[in-house]
Amino acid sequence: MINKKDDIMNDLNILDSSLHEDREEMGRMIDELILHKPVSKIDPLFEKKLRRKIAEKIKMIKRTDAERSRPAVFFLAHKRRIGIAAAIAAAAVPAVLFFSSPGRETVPVAYLGKPGDIYSTDAREYSGMASPMKDVSSKQKYTGPGAGSMRSKSEPAAVMSYGKPGERDYSPGKPLGDGKIAYRMEREEIAVSGSRILMKNEMALKEKKKSADADDAVDAEGRNKADALSGDFNTEQYSAIYENEFLKAGDNPLSTFSIDVDTASYSNMRRFLNSGILPPSDSIRIEELINYFTYDYPLPEKGLPFSVTTEAGKAPWNKGNILVRIALKGMEIPAKELPPSNLVFLIDVSGSMVSENKLGLIKKSFAMLVKELTPDSRIAIVVYAGATGLVLPSTPGSDREAIFNAINRLQAGGPTAGSAGITLAYKVAMDNFIKGGNNRIILATDGDFNIGQSSDAELVRLIEEKRGTGIFLTVLGFGMGNYKDSKLEMLADKGNGNYAYIDSIQEAEKVMSHDIRSTLFTIAKDVKIQVEFNPALVESYRLIGYENRIMKKEDFNDDKKDAGEMGSGHTVTAFYEIVPAGNSKKGTAHEPLKYQGSSIKEEAYRSNELMTIKLRYKDPNGGTSRLITRGIPNIINTGLSRDFTFASAVAEFGMILRNSKYRGTAGYRQVMNLAGMSMGQDRHGYRAEFLKLVKKARELDKRNQ
Amino acid sequence: MPIDEVMLIEKCRQGNLKAFTEIYSHYIGKIYDFIYYKTCHRETAEDITSQTFMKALEGIRNFDTGKGSLSSWLYKIAMNSIIDFYRKKRDTVSIDDIWDLASGENIERDHINRDHMEKISSYLNSLPHEKRTIIILRVWQELPYSEIAEIMNRTEAQCKMIFYRAIDKMKKQVPASLFLLFWAGL
């Protein structure tokens, strides 16, 4: 147990030291506060009562939901009074038709209710229109074309707020000509639900304000808040992903990104689907889904660490667009030539790791790994929790018994001081450094670092500092609950490493046994890809996935900029969706420029190259990068390879789960068809499992049936 | 005990609100304590706790896991509920003054804590709302600054600075003799 007062005092130590002249007195003050903490004890009766109240409210919400999903047709009269009468009657008898009183002009407004729809009228009177008011939500405030036609002489008519985005702008209280006035929609809103009509003016206003406040609060915290460090009882965290957009090849001819061999997002998605829940969209990184699978790409030529191939076909979800695949395959190091390994297992044994799917799984995983190692490897184990310790000093791989014993003795307990653990692990790795060997730290954790001064920025600085030492970092995520995906991905990204999420013993087998060479042996580091598109043939393009791997175009030639590592036998796949020139559709084209002419070179028109791919990489121990360049001819393959079809199915699945705005005609059925016909040999059954997951998602996803 | 919160939130979002009762079980203690420390009055704390969880239940389906932790979201709701409660009670009083302890509220403080409070109140009473809240969250609730920052809509460094200044200010407010008296073991 760490002394609370010291903890609180240490927290403050980062502050300017001049503030601490009177440290002792402050300590006393804090002591006083701790000593006089009020005794708070919740009354169990109250706790039970509130639980019951919540259960009742849940039932109520469910009932309301059910009612809302019932379709109903209402006709409202043009006078508010009658409208309300109609509403009350409708509450009793759903789906009744109402007309206005005799002698008055009747304004029938047909409304097909759907949950969450908001229907708006003026406080006194409205002028109607006869089209069904679909797509009207509280956020869309537009005036409609039919407004004002039924206005009474004595009172100013209001304008019905309805319509689709793009129609005339709504401006509250402003005359629209012809004496019409647009009223604030909020003033009078009627929500139409299955059997009830609520006057929602106040309610909706409140709700809107609330959500606006919440949004503001979140915005203020900034985008990186999701990465923020966690406390004892935090939730899982995922960094927000902002989907790559279509870019015009004329304006942005260069697209630059770092490769990514991580697979964590896939196994995390599987965990969600297997528990009967759709994964949150920000947990889906499409490139990690695609790269989870091994593809049968050609081996590299002699002297090159990896091969580069491309293939192009029609995009399954948008037939007018072309899908171009860039495929990399790392060379396979034969078992005999594998360099000796110096491994440091850095294992989180804090209290949060206690469950069987965390520490239990870690033990089994590392046992598998140890079996795969050669006798000349060295292994050390560092654990971290409240204190950090070297459990096993660097031991030769031949002494398996000692290693297994050390692994089996691991126990969980205490808070997590991740940064101290990482520092010690790097020290042990340095002390046993093998020149020309595979020097690597394997971190196993749920990422829940929660003690001391370990802010994200400091951790990143630490890891970046160590990157130059030639020690690689493999991050293995375990467990659920307080799992910190965003932080772990960042650690691996910054630390010349890779990142996998282990949710089951099967996944442990994949990472630690089947793919052990790609997990552990790096063949090229800082691999960057830069694609130059030919604007004569490409109108616009979009990189699918790799959102947090995008680099600036000038970073491509800058050897100081870190990028992804490639392991032995690794395959890396990236897709570009391309709108061919002359095939541009709405949304991608813009008006011709007034001041700037077309700068497309004559050669571009003469060339039949769709694009040029440039790759930069460094040898695992090298400091200067090498360049590979390939021109890609404009050939659309018709007999697409199995791997292309399968990978495109995975990309499509990812786009559905992310609810991508570019998903076009993407659908579960199509994914299953594509994946089903491209299963291939599927030695370990991963592709068959993918099909099962798609089926599961389809059952769970009510939006996209 | 770690609970799988994202799962629970996703369940709620996808219509299975029963999952919310698990969230309730996990947080009721912490949230109640916080509200109690802020009000030091049992019935009031119960009222506000109940409001807090009702609001949370209404809002859980719009909770965005990418935008911060569930815990700080609940704390935020609790804090706003406390402010609302006192605002309703005394329209004219500014938020800085509404808080608790020795603010001259009519409601009688819980007997068991009266002794404690009288001593502390002299310290805490001098502080504005934000400082008091940060002290409660850090010292009594033992939250890390990362989380306090989320709750208070501030950066970690700002929260640390506010905490430091609050302690510093309290130190100056408390007469030296009184201080020694407490320090002597009272």
mmCIF file of C-alpha atoms in Angstrom, chain A residues 357-629:
data_model
loop_
_atom_site.group_PDB
_atom_site.id
_atom_site.type_symbol
_atom_site.label_atom_id
_atom_site.label_comp_id
_atom_site.label_asym_id
_atom_site.label_seq_id
_atom_site.Cartn_x
_atom_site.Cartn_y
_atom_site.Cartn_z
ATOM 1 C CA ASN A 357 -8.091 -13.897 -19.479
ATOM 2 C CA LYS A 358 -5.244 -11.621 -18.510
ATOM 3 C CA LEU A 359 -2.408 -13.027 -16.414
ATOM 4 C CA GLY A 360 -3.577 -16.584 -16.976
ATOM 5 C CA LEU A 361 -3.466 -16.091 -20.710
ATOM 6 C CA ILE A 362 -0.135 -14.295 -20.502
ATOM 7 C CA LYS A 363 1.453 -17.269 -18.768
ATOM 8 C CA LYS A 364 0.193 -19.669 -21.417
ATOM 9 C CA SER A 365 1.207 -17.318 -24.227
ATOM 10 C CA PHE A 366 4.749 -16.876 -23.001
ATOM 11 C CA ALA A 367 5.102 -20.605 -22.415
ATOM 12 C CA MET A 368 4.246 -21.099 -26.106
ATOM 13 C CA LEU A 369 6.790 -18.503 -27.110
ATOM 14 C CA VAL A 370 9.550 -20.056 -25.035
ATOM 15 C CA LYS A 371 8.989 -23.386 -26.810
ATOM 16 C CA GLU A 372 9.611 -21.688 -30.157
ATOM 17 C CA LEU A 373 12.911 -20.156 -29.133
ATOM 18 C CA THR A 374 16.343 -21.405 -30.044
ATOM 19 C CA PRO A 375 18.755 -22.462 -27.283
ATOM 20 C CA ASP A 376 21.072 -19.547 -28.006
ATOM 21 C CA SER A 377 18.364 -16.963 -27.214
ATOM 22 C CA ARG A 378 18.359 -15.154 -23.927
ATOM 23 C CA ILE A 379 15.279 -14.357 -21.899
ATOM 24 C CA ALA A 380 14.741 -12.069 -18.935
ATOM 25 C CA ILE A 381 11.477 -11.288 -17.168
ATOM 26 C CA VAL A 382 10.659 -7.936 -15.625
ATOM 27 C CA VAL A 383 7.393 -7.431 -13.806
ATOM 28 C CA TYR A 384 5.839 -4.184 -12.780
ATOM 29 C CA ALA A 385 3.078 -3.282 -10.398
ATOM 30 C CA GLY A 386 3.405 -1.085 -7.325
ATOM 31 C CA ALA A 387 7.088 -1.942 -7.427
ATOM 32 C CA THR A 388 9.134 -2.992 -10.391
ATOM 33 C CA GLY A 389 11.287 -6.060 -10.277
ATOM 34 C CA LEU A 390 13.525 -8.352 -12.246
ATOM 35 C CA VAL A 391 11.939 -11.760 -11.752
ATOM 36 C CA LEU A 392 14.280 -13.611 -14.031
ATOM 37 C CA PRO A 393 17.697 -12.271 -14.967
ATOM 38 C CA SER A 394 18.712 -12.873 -18.564
ATOM 39 C CA THR A 395 18.763 -16.669 -18.947
ATOM 40 C CA PRO A 396 19.753 -18.755 -21.969
ATOM 41 C CA GLY A 397 16.873 -20.309 -23.899
ATOM 42 C CA SER A 398 18.326 -23.761 -23.232
ATOM 43 C CA ASP A 399 17.424 -23.454 -19.559
ATOM 44 C CA ARG A 400 13.728 -23.839 -20.198
ATOM 45 C CA GLU A 401 12.910 -25.098 -16.772
ATOM 46 C CA ALA A 402 14.090 -21.956 -15.042
ATOM 47 C CA ILE A 403 12.119 -19.849 -17.497
ATOM 48 C CA PHE A 404 8.926 -21.871 -17.113
ATOM 49 C CA ASN A 405 9.229 -21.757 -13.348
ATOM 50 C CA ALA A 406 9.594 -18.000 -13.353
ATOM 51 C CA ILE A 407 6.546 -17.621 -15.604
ATOM 52 C CA ASN A 408 4.448 -19.889 -13.425
ATOM 53 C CA ARG A 409 5.306 -17.986 -10.289
ATOM 54 C CA LEU A 410 3.845 -14.717 -11.578
ATOM 55 C CA GLN A 411 1.071 -13.269 -9.450
ATOM 56 C CA ALA A 412 -1.091 -10.214 -9.812
ATOM 57 C CA GLY A 413 -1.565 -7.489 -7.225
ATOM 58 C CA GLY A 414 -0.938 -3.808 -6.622
ATOM 59 C CA PRO A 415 -1.209 -0.677 -8.725
ATOM 60 C CA THR A 416 0.609 -0.207 -12.029
ATOM 61 C CA ALA A 417 3.696 1.894 -12.540
ATOM 62 C CA GLY A 418 4.245 1.245 -16.187
ATOM 63 C CA SER A 419 6.922 3.781 -16.881
ATOM 64 C CA ALA A 420 9.318 2.437 -14.226
ATOM 65 C CA GLY A 421 8.841 -1.042 -15.661
ATOM 66 C CA ILE A 422 9.627 0.095 -19.165
ATOM 67 C CA THR A 423 12.759 1.867 -17.993
ATOM 68 C CA LEU A 424 14.024 -1.242 -16.206
ATOM 69 C CA ALA A 425 13.187 -3.463 -19.181
ATOM 70 C CA TYR A 426 15.202 -1.265 -21.527
ATOM 71 C CA LYS A 427 18.092 -1.372 -19.078
ATOM 72 C CA VAL A 428 18.064 -5.179 -18.903
ATOM 73 C CA ALA A 429 17.827 -5.372 -22.694
ATOM 74 C CA MET A 430 20.773 -2.984 -23.025
ATOM 75 C CA ASP A 431 22.879 -4.945 -20.556
ATOM 76 C CA ASN A 432 22.434 -8.122 -22.565
ATOM 77 C CA PHE A 433 22.489 -6.508 -25.987
ATOM 78 C CA ILE A 434 23.425 -8.884 -28.826
ATOM 79 C CA LYS A 435 25.006 -7.062 -31.722
ATOM 80 C CA GLY A 436 23.282 -7.990 -34.970
ATOM 81 C CA GLY A 437 20.776 -9.995 -32.987
ATOM 82 C CA ASN A 438 17.101 -9.560 -32.297
ATOM 83 C CA ASN A 439 16.951 -7.332 -29.240
ATOM 84 C CA ARG A 440 13.389 -6.908 -28.170
ATOM 85 C CA ILE A 441 11.100 -6.112 -25.283
ATOM 86 C CA ILE A 442 7.769 -7.878 -25.231
ATOM 87 C CA LEU A 443 5.295 -5.922 -23.172
ATOM 88 C CA ALA A 444 2.173 -7.717 -21.971
ATOM 89 C CA THR A 445 -0.453 -5.521 -20.332
ATOM 90 C CA ASP A 446 -3.941 -4.118 -20.433
ATOM 91 C CA GLY A 447 -2.323 -0.686 -20.655
ATOM 92 C CA ASP A 448 -3.856 0.557 -17.473
ATOM 93 C CA PHE A 449 -0.936 2.536 -16.069
ATOM 94 C CA ASN A 450 -2.301 4.444 -13.150
ATOM 95 C CA ILE A 451 0.261 5.576 -10.652
ATOM 96 C CA GLY A 452 2.701 8.415 -10.497
ATOM 97 C CA GLN A 453 3.671 10.776 -13.204
ATOM 98 C CA SER A 454 3.178 8.541 -16.174
ATOM 99 C CA SER A 455 1.402 10.842 -18.548
ATOM 100 C CA ASP A 456 1.080 9.729 -22.128
ATOM 101 C CA ALA A 457 3.472 12.359 -23.346
ATOM 102 C CA GLU A 458 6.172 11.271 -20.908
ATOM 103 C CA LEU A 459 5.813 7.626 -21.837
ATOM 104 C CA VAL A 460 6.079 8.487 -25.505
ATOM 105 C CA ARG A 461 9.183 10.553 -24.852
ATOM 106 C CA LEU A 462 10.746 7.668 -22.945
ATOM 107 C CA ILE A 463 9.982 5.192 -25.698
ATOM 108 C CA GLU A 464 11.169 7.493 -28.457
ATOM 109 C CA GLU A 465 14.387 8.029 -26.572
ATOM 110 C CA LYS A 466 14.984 4.287 -26.408
ATOM 111 C CA ARG A 467 14.122 3.730 -30.038
ATOM 112 C CA GLY A 468 17.583 4.789 -31.106
ATOM 113 C CA THR A 469 19.216 2.005 -29.073
ATOM 114 C CA GLY A 470 18.273 -0.726 -31.548
ATOM 115 C CA ILE A 471 15.841 -2.370 -29.166
ATOM 116 C CA PHE A 472 12.453 -3.190 -30.641
ATOM 117 C CA LEU A 473 9.180 -3.258 -28.780
ATOM 118 C CA THR A 474 6.368 -5.750 -29.218
ATOM 119 C CA VAL A 475 3.166 -4.853 -27.424
ATOM 120 C CA LEU A 476 0.665 -7.548 -26.543
ATOM 121 C CA GLY A 477 -2.706 -6.358 -25.271
ATOM 122 C CA PHE A 478 -4.593 -8.643 -22.928
ATOM 123 C CA GLY A 479 -7.920 -8.685 -21.199
ATOM 124 C CA MET A 480 -10.960 -6.566 -21.249
ATOM 125 C CA GLY A 481 -12.621 -4.001 -19.074
ATOM 126 C CA ASN A 482 -10.072 -1.320 -18.545
ATOM 127 C CA TYR A 483 -8.259 -2.159 -21.742
ATOM 128 C CA LYS A 484 -6.488 0.843 -23.253
ATOM 129 C CA ASP A 485 -6.261 0.261 -26.964
ATOM 130 C CA SER A 486 -5.316 3.815 -27.872
ATOM 131 C CA LYS A 487 -2.305 3.887 -25.583
ATOM 132 C CA LEU A 488 -0.945 0.483 -26.527
ATOM 133 C CA GLU A 489 -1.130 1.191 -30.223
ATOM 134 C CA MET A 490 0.731 4.420 -29.640
ATOM 135 C CA LEU A 491 3.483 2.707 -27.624
ATOM 136 C CA ALA A 492 4.143 0.136 -30.325
ATOM 137 C CA ASP A 493 3.953 2.787 -33.004
ATOM 138 C CA LYS A 494 6.527 5.003 -31.312
ATOM 139 C CA GLY A 495 8.784 2.212 -30.142
ATOM 140 C CA ASN A 496 9.735 0.542 -33.435
ATOM 141 C CA GLY A 497 7.372 -2.247 -32.785
ATOM 142 C CA ASN A 498 4.216 -4.122 -33.494
ATOM 143 C CA TYR A 499 1.026 -4.574 -31.586
ATOM 144 C CA ALA A 500 -1.337 -7.499 -31.246
ATOM 145 C CA TYR A 501 -4.332 -8.105 -29.060
ATOM 146 C CA ILE A 502 -4.642 -11.527 -27.507
ATOM 147 C CA ASP A 503 -8.187 -12.415 -26.587
ATOM 148 C CA SER A 504 -7.961 -16.175 -26.513
ATOM 149 C CA ILE A 505 -5.600 -19.100 -26.440
ATOM 150 C CA GLN A 506 -6.131 -19.474 -30.210
ATOM 151 C CA GLU A 507 -4.954 -15.942 -30.794
ATOM 152 C CA ALA A 508 -1.972 -16.584 -28.538
ATOM 153 C CA GLU A 509 -1.142 -19.527 -30.746
ATOM 154 C CA LYS A 510 -1.346 -17.366 -33.867
ATOM 155 C CA VAL A 511 0.861 -14.588 -32.542
ATOM 156 C CA MET A 512 3.315 -16.596 -30.439
ATOM 157 C CA SER A 513 3.597 -19.746 -32.507
ATOM 158 C CA HIS A 514 2.352 -19.613 -36.137
ATOM 159 C CA ASP A 515 3.431 -16.044 -36.794
ATOM 160 C CA ILE A 516 6.282 -16.010 -34.321
ATOM 161 C CA ARG A 517 8.876 -15.041 -36.896
ATOM 162 C CA SER A 518 6.965 -12.062 -38.157
ATOM 163 C CA THR A 519 6.184 -11.079 -34.587
ATOM 164 C CA LEU A 520 9.775 -11.262 -33.420
ATOM 165 C CA PHE A 521 12.157 -10.798 -36.335
ATOM 166 C CA THR A 522 12.229 -7.475 -38.087
ATOM 167 C CA ILE A 523 13.573 -7.494 -41.655
ATOM 168 C CA ALA A 524 13.041 -3.836 -42.497
ATOM 169 C CA LYS A 525 12.213 -0.811 -40.439
ATOM 170 C CA ASP A 526 10.690 2.600 -41.105
ATOM 171 C CA VAL A 527 8.896 1.336 -44.194
ATOM 172 C CA LYS A 528 7.082 4.211 -45.883
ATOM 173 C CA ILE A 529 4.959 4.206 -48.989
ATOM 174 C CA GLN A 530 4.421 7.186 -51.241
ATOM 175 C CA VAL A 531 2.099 6.970 -54.201
ATOM 176 C CA GLU A 532 2.001 9.526 -56.982
ATOM 177 C CA PHE A 533 -1.202 9.463 -58.953
ATOM 178 C CA ASN A 534 -1.451 10.311 -62.622
ATOM 179 C CA PRO A 535 -4.107 13.013 -62.784
ATOM 180 C CA ALA A 536 -4.715 12.264 -66.429
ATOM 181 C CA LEU A 537 -6.145 8.915 -65.437
ATOM 182 C CA VAL A 538 -7.150 9.423 -61.815
ATOM 183 C CA GLU A 539 -9.782 11.960 -60.864
ATOM 184 C CA SER A 540 -9.571 11.356 -57.122
ATOM 185 C CA TYR A 541 -8.430 8.669 -54.726
ATOM 186 C CA ARG A 542 -8.964 7.497 -51.178
ATOM 187 C CA LEU A 543 -6.674 5.391 -49.010
ATOM 188 C CA ILE A 544 -8.739 2.835 -47.137
ATOM 189 C CA GLY A 545 -7.715 2.610 -43.511
ATOM 190 C CA TYR A 546 -4.238 3.660 -42.264
ATOM 191 C CA GLU A 547 -5.862 6.805 -40.855
ATOM 192 C CA ASN A 548 -3.370 7.155 -38.055
ATOM 193 C CA ARG A 549 -0.415 6.243 -40.270
ATOM 194 C CA ILE A 550 -0.751 9.087 -42.756
ATOM 195 C CA MET A 551 2.470 11.065 -43.149
ATOM 196 C CA LYS A 552 3.306 14.418 -44.638
ATOM 197 C CA LYS A 553 4.672 14.198 -48.156
ATOM 198 C CA GLU A 554 8.011 15.693 -47.106
ATOM 199 C CA ASP A 555 8.386 13.085 -44.344
ATOM 200 C CA PHE A 556 8.875 10.428 -46.976
ATOM 201 C CA ASN A 557 12.449 11.491 -47.660
ATOM 202 C CA ASP A 558 13.174 12.410 -44.052
ATOM 203 C CA ASP A 559 15.033 9.500 -42.465
ATOM 204 C CA LYS A 560 14.434 10.884 -39.023
ATOM 205 C CA LYS A 561 10.703 10.253 -39.317
ATOM 206 C CA ASP A 562 9.695 6.970 -37.781
ATOM 207 C CA ALA A 563 7.447 4.539 -39.637
ATOM 208 C CA GLY A 564 6.275 0.938 -39.442
ATOM 209 C CA GLU A 565 8.381 -2.204 -39.153
ATOM 210 C CA MET A 566 8.096 -5.344 -41.197
ATOM 211 C CA GLY A 567 8.676 -8.795 -39.770
ATOM 212 C CA SER A 568 9.965 -11.936 -41.431
ATOM 213 C CA GLY A 569 7.294 -13.245 -43.812
ATOM 214 C CA HIS A 570 4.874 -10.433 -42.962
ATOM 215 C CA THR A 571 2.385 -9.370 -45.580
ATOM 216 C CA VAL A 572 1.110 -5.816 -45.758
ATOM 217 C CA THR A 573 -1.866 -4.838 -47.857
ATOM 218 C CA ALA A 574 -3.210 -1.391 -48.656
ATOM 219 C CA PHE A 575 -6.138 -0.447 -50.847
ATOM 220 C CA TYR A 576 -6.781 2.737 -52.758
ATOM 221 C CA GLU A 577 -10.251 3.421 -54.050
ATOM 222 C CA ILE A 578 -9.905 5.452 -57.223
ATOM 223 C CA VAL A 579 -12.414 7.490 -59.182
ATOM 224 C CA PRO A 580 -11.112 7.263 -62.746
ATOM 225 C CA ALA A 581 -10.748 10.530 -64.648
ATOM 226 C CA GLY A 582 -13.780 11.381 -66.726
ATOM 227 C CA ASN A 583 -15.922 9.343 -64.397
ATOM 228 C CA SER A 584 -16.270 11.878 -61.655
ATOM 229 C CA LYS A 585 -19.532 11.997 -59.817
ATOM 230 C CA LYS A 586 -21.151 14.601 -57.688
ATOM 231 C CA GLY A 587 -19.152 15.396 -54.592
ATOM 232 C CA THR A 588 -15.734 14.766 -56.024
ATOM 233 C CA ALA A 589 -15.661 17.320 -58.844
ATOM 234 C CA HIS A 590 -15.343 21.024 -58.357
ATOM 235 C CA GLU A 591 -15.803 24.088 -60.537
ATOM 236 C CA PRO A 592 -12.966 24.891 -62.914
ATOM 237 C CA LEU A 593 -10.356 27.159 -61.343
ATOM 238 C CA LYS A 594 -10.242 30.788 -62.312
ATOM 239 C CA TYR A 595 -6.604 31.574 -61.604
ATOM 240 C CA GLN A 596 -4.834 28.329 -62.118
ATOM 241 C CA GLY A 597 -4.605 26.293 -65.268
ATOM 242 C CA SER A 598 -4.307 22.577 -65.510
ATOM 243 C CA SER A 599 -0.784 21.670 -64.598
ATOM 244 C CA ILE A 600 -0.894 18.139 -65.884
ATOM 245 C CA LYS A 601 2.169 17.396 -67.947
ATOM 246 C CA GLU A 602 1.914 16.163 -71.508
ATOM 247 C CA GLU A 603 3.693 13.007 -70.420
ATOM 248 C CA ALA A 604 0.880 12.201 -68.051
ATOM 249 C CA TYR A 605 -1.551 11.986 -70.932
ATOM 250 C CA ARG A 606 0.830 9.936 -73.004
ATOM 251 C CA SER A 607 1.658 7.577 -70.184
ATOM 252 C CA ASN A 608 -0.469 4.609 -69.448
ATOM 253 C CA GLU A 609 0.591 4.566 -65.841
ATOM 254 C CA LEU A 610 -2.123 4.893 -63.248
ATOM 255 C CA MET A 611 0.351 5.701 -60.535
ATOM 256 C CA THR A 612 3.895 5.333 -59.316
ATOM 257 C CA ILE A 613 4.687 3.669 -56.005
ATOM 258 C CA LYS A 614 7.774 4.630 -54.081
ATOM 259 C CA LEU A 615 8.900 2.770 -50.983
ATOM 260 C CA ARG A 616 11.523 3.670 -48.479
ATOM 261 C CA TYR A 617 12.899 1.309 -45.860
ATOM 262 C CA LYS A 618 15.892 0.821 -43.642
ATOM 263 C CA ASP A 619 17.687 -2.361 -42.694
ATOM 264 C CA PRO A 620 16.852 -3.413 -39.126
ATOM 265 C CA ASN A 621 20.131 -2.009 -37.852
ATOM 266 C CA GLY A 622 20.675 0.609 -40.548
ATOM 267 C CA GLY A 623 20.271 4.345 -40.370
ATOM 268 C CA THR A 624 19.890 5.354 -44.024
ATOM 269 C CA SER A 625 16.894 4.499 -46.078
ATOM 270 C CA ARG A 626 16.764 2.866 -49.490
ATOM 271 C CA LEU A 627 14.289 3.583 -52.228
ATOM 272 C CA ILE A 628 12.250 1.261 -54.444
ATOM 273 C CA THR A 629 10.160 2.732 -57.280
#
